[in-house]
PDB file of C-alpha atoms in Angstrom:
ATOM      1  CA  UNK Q  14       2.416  67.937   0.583  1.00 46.00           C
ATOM      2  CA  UNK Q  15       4.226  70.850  -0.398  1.00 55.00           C
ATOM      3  CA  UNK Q  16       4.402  72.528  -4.011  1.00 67.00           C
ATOM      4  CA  UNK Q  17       3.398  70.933  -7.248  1.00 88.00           C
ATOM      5  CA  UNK Q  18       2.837  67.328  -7.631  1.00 97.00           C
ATOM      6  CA  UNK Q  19       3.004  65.558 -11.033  1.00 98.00           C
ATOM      7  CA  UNK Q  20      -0.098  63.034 -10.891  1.00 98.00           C
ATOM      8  CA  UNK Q  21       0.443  60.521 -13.472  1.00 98.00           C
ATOM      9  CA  UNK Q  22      -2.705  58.778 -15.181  1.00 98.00           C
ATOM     10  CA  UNK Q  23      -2.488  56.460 -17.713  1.00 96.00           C
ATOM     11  CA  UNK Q  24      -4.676  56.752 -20.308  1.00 96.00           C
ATOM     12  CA  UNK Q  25      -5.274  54.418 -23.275  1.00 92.00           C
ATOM     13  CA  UNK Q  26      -8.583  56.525 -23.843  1.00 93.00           C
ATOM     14  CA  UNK Q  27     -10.776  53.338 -23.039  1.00 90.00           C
ATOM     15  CA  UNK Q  28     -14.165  53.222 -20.875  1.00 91.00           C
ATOM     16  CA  UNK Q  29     -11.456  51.703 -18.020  1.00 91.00           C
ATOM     17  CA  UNK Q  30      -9.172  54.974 -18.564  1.00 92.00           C
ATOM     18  CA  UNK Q  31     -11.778  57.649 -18.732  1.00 95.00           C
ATOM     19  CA  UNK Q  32     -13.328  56.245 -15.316  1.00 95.00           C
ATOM     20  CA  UNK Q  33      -9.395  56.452 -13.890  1.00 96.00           C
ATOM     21  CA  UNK Q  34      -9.243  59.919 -14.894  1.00 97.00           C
ATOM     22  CA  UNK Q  35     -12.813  60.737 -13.382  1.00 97.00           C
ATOM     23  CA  UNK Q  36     -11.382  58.756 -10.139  1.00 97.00           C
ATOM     24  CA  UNK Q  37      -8.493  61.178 -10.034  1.00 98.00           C
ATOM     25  CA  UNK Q  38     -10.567  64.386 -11.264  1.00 97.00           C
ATOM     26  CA  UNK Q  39     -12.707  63.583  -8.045  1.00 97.00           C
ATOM     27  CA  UNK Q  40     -10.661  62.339  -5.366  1.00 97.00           C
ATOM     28  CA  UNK Q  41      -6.603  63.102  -5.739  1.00 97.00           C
ATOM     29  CA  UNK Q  42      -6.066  66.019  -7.724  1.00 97.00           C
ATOM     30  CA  UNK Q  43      -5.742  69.404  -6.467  1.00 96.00           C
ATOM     31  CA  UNK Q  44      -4.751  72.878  -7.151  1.00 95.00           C
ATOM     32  CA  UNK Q  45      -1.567  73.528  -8.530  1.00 94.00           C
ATOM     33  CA  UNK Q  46      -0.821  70.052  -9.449  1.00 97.00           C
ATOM     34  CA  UNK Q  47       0.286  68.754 -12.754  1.00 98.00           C
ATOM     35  CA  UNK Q  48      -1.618  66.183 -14.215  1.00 98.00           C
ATOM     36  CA  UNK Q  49       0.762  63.724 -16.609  1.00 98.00           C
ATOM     37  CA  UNK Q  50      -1.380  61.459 -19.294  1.00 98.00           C
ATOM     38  CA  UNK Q  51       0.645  58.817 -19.663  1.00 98.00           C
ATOM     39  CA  UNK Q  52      -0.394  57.033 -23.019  1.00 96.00           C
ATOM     40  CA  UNK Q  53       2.024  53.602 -24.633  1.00 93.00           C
ATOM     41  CA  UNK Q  54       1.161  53.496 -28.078  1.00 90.00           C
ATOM     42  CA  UNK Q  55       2.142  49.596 -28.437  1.00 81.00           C
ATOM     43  CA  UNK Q  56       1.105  49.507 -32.678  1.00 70.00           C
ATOM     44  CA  UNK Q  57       3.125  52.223 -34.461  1.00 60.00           C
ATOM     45  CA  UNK Q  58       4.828  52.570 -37.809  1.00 55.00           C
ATOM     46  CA  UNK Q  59       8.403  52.909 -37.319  1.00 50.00           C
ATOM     47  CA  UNK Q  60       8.962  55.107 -40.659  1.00 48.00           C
ATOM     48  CA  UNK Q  61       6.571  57.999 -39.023  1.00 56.00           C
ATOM     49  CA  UNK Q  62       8.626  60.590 -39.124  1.00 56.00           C
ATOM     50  CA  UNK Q  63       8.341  62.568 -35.868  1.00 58.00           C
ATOM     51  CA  UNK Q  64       7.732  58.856 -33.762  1.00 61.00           C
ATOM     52  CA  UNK Q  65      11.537  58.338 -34.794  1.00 66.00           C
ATOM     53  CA  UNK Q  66      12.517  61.269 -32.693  1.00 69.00           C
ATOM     54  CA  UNK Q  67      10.710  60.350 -29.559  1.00 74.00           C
ATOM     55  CA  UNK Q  68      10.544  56.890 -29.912  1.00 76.00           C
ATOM     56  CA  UNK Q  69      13.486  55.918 -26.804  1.00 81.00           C
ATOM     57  CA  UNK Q  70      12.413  58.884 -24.859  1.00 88.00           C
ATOM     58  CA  UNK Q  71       8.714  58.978 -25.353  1.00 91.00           C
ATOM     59  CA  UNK Q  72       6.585  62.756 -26.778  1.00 92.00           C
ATOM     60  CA  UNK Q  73       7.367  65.750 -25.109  1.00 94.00           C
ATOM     61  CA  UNK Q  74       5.217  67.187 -22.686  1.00 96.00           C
ATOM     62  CA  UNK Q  75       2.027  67.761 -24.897  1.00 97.00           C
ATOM     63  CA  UNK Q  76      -0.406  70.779 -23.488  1.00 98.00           C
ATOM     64  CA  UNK Q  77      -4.337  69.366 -23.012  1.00 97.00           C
ATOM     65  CA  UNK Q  78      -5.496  72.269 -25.919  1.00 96.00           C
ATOM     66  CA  UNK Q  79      -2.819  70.990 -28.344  1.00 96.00           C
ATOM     67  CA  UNK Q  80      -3.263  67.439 -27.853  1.00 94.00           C
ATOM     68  CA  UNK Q  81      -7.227  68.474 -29.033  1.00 90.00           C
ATOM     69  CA  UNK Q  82      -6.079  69.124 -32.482  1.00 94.00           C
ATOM     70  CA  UNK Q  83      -5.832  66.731 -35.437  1.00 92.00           C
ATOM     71  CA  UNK Q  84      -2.441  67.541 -36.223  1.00 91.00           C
ATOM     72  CA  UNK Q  85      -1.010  66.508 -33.097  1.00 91.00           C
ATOM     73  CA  UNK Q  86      -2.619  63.538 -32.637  1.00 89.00           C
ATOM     74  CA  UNK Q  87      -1.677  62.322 -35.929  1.00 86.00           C
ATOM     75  CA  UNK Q  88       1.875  64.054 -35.488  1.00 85.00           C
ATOM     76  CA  UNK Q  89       1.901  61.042 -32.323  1.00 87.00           C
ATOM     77  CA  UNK Q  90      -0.283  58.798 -32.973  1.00 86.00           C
ATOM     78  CA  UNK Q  91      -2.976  59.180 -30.851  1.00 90.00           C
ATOM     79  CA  UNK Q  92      -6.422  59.237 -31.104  1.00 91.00           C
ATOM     80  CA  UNK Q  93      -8.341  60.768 -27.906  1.00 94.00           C
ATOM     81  CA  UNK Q  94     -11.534  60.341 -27.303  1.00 94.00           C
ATOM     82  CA  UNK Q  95     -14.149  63.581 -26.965  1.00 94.00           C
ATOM     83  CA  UNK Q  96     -15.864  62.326 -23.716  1.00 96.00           C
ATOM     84  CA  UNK Q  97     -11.848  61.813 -22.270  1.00 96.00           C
ATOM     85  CA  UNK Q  98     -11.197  65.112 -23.613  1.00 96.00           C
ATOM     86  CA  UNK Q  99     -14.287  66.940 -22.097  1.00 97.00           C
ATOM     87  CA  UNK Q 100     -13.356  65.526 -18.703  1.00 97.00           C
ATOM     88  CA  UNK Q 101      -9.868  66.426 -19.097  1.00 97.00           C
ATOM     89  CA  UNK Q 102     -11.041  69.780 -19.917  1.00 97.00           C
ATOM     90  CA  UNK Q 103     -13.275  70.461 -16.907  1.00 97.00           C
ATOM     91  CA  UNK Q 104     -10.326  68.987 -14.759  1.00 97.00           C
ATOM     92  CA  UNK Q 105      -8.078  71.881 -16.154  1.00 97.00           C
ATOM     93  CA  UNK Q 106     -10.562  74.590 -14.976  1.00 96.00           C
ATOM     94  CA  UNK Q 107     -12.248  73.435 -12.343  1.00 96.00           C
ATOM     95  CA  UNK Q 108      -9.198  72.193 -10.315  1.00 95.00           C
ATOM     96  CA  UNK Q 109      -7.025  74.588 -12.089  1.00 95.00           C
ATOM     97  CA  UNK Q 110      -4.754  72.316 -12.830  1.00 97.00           C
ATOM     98  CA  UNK Q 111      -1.842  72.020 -15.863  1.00 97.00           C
ATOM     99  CA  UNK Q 112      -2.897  69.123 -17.898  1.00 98.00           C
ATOM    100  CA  UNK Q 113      -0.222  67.130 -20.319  1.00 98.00           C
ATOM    101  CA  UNK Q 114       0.258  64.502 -22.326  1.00 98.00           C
ATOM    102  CA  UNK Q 115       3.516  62.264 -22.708  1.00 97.00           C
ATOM    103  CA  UNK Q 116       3.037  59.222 -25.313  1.00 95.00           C
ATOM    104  CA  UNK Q 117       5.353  56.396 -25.117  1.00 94.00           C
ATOM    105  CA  UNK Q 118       5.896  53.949 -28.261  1.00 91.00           C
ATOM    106  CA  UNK Q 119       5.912  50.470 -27.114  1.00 88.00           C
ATOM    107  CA  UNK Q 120       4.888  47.620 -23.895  1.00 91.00           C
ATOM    108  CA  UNK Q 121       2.995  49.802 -21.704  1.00 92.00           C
ATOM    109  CA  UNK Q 122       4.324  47.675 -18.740  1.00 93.00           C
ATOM    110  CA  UNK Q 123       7.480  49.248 -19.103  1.00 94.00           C
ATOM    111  CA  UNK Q 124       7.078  52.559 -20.049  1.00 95.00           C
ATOM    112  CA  UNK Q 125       4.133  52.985 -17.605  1.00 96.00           C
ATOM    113  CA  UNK Q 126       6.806  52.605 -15.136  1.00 97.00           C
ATOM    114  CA  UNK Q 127       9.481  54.459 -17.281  1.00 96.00           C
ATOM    115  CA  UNK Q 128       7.246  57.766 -17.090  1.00 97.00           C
ATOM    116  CA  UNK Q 129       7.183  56.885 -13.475  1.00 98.00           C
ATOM    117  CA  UNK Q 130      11.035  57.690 -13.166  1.00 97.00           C
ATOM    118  CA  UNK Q 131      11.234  59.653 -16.031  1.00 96.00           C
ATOM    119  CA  UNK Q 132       9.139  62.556 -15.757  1.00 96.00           C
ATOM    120  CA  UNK Q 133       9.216  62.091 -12.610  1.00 97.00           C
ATOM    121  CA  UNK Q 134       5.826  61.223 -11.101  1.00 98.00           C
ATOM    122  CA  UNK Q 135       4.738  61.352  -7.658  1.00 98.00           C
ATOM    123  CA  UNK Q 136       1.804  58.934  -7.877  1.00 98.00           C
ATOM    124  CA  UNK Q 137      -0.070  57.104 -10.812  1.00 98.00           C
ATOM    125  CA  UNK Q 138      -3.875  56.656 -11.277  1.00 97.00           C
ATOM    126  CA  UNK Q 139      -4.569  53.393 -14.142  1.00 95.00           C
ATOM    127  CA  UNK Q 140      -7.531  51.600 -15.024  1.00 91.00           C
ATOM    128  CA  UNK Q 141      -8.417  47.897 -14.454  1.00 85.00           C
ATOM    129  CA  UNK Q 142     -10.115  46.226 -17.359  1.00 71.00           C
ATOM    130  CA  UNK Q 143     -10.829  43.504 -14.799  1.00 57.00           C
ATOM    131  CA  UNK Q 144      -9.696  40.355 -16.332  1.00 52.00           C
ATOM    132  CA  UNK Q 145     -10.441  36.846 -14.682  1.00 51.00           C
ATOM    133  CA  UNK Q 146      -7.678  35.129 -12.916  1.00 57.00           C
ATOM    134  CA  UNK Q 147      -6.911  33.013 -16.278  1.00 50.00           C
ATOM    135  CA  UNK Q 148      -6.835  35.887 -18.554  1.00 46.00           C
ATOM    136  CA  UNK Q 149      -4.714  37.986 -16.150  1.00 46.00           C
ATOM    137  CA  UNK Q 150      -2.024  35.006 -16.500  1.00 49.00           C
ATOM    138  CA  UNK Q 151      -2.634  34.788 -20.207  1.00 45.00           C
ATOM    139  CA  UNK Q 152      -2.459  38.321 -21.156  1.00 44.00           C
ATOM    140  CA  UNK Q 153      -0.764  39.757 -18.381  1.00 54.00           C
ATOM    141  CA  UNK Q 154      -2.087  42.952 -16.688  1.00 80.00           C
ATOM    142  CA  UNK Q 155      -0.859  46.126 -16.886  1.00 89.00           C
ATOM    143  CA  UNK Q 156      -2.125  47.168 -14.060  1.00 89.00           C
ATOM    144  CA  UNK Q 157      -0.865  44.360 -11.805  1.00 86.00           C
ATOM    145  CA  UNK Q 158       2.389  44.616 -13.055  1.00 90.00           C
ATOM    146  CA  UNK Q 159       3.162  48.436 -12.515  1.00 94.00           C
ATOM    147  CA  UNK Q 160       1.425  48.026  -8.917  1.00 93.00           C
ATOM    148  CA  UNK Q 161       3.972  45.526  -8.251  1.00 93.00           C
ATOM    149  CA  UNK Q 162       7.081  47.416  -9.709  1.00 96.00           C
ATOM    150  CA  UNK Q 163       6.550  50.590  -9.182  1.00 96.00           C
ATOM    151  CA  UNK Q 164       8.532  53.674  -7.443  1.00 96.00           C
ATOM    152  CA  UNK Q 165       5.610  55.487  -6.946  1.00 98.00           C
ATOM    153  CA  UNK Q 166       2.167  55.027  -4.446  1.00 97.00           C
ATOM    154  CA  UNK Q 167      -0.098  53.511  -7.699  1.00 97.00           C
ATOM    155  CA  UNK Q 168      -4.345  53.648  -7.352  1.00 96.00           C
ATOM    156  CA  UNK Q 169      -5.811  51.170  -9.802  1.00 93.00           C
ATOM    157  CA  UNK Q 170      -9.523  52.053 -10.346  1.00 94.00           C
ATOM    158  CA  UNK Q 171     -11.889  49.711 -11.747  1.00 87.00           C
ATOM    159  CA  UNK Q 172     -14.428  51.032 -14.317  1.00 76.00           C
TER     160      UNK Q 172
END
């Protein structure tokens, strides 16, 4: 495959999401690709100020060192975890790759797959928390669901 791939991997900065990012870090990304965090923040205050700007079209594209800082995460509402962070990190200079962030506000069902068209990516890594058949039919997975309707090739990892 020919010049820069966006890999997509959706991150909700969970045990399940740091071991899809370590999945990717070790076995699909490569120089020169971009690496898209995908993160649906489903429990936001609509009166934050800079979430009303972004909240149809999702964040900009957030760099990996700015996403690090307090400011930012607040400025978004996320909240990243160090060990997700590190790895991230490590990705960046080992594969030398460009690492960003793009936070949604809302189902991550839908705008998993809306950063799928959207940004455009080219494949999507996403944790599994592994629910039991019942649960899965109860709750509904995430990952099931963007496996099934997806554009893109989509690698669910399981922690």
């Amino acid at each position: 495959m020919a010049g820069q791939r966006n890999v997509g991997i959706a991150v909700d900065f969970s045990p399940c999401s740091q071991a899809a990012v370590h999945w990717a870090s070790e076995n699909l990304v490569r120089g020169g690709d971009r690496v898209v965090l995908v993160h649906a923040v489903s429990c936001y205050h609509i009166e934050q100020g800079v979430i009303n700007l972004w909240e149809r079209s999702g964040s900009p594209l957030i760099p990996l060192n700015e996403l690090c800082t307090p400011n930012v995460c607040k400025q978004y509402a996320v909240e990243p975890d160090s060990e997700t962070l590190k790895m991230l990190e490590q990705m960046a200079s080992q594969k030398r790759v460009e690492v960003v962030a793009k936070v949604y506000y809302g189902d991550a069902k839908a705008k998993l797959l809306e950063a799928i068209e959207r940004v455009p990516l080219d494949c999507l890594v996403v944790g599994s928390r592994g629910l039991s058949k019942l649960k899965r039919a109860l709750l509904g997975s995430v990952s099931s669901h963007v496996v099934t309707n997806a554009l893109c090739p989509v690698t669910v990892v399981k922690k």
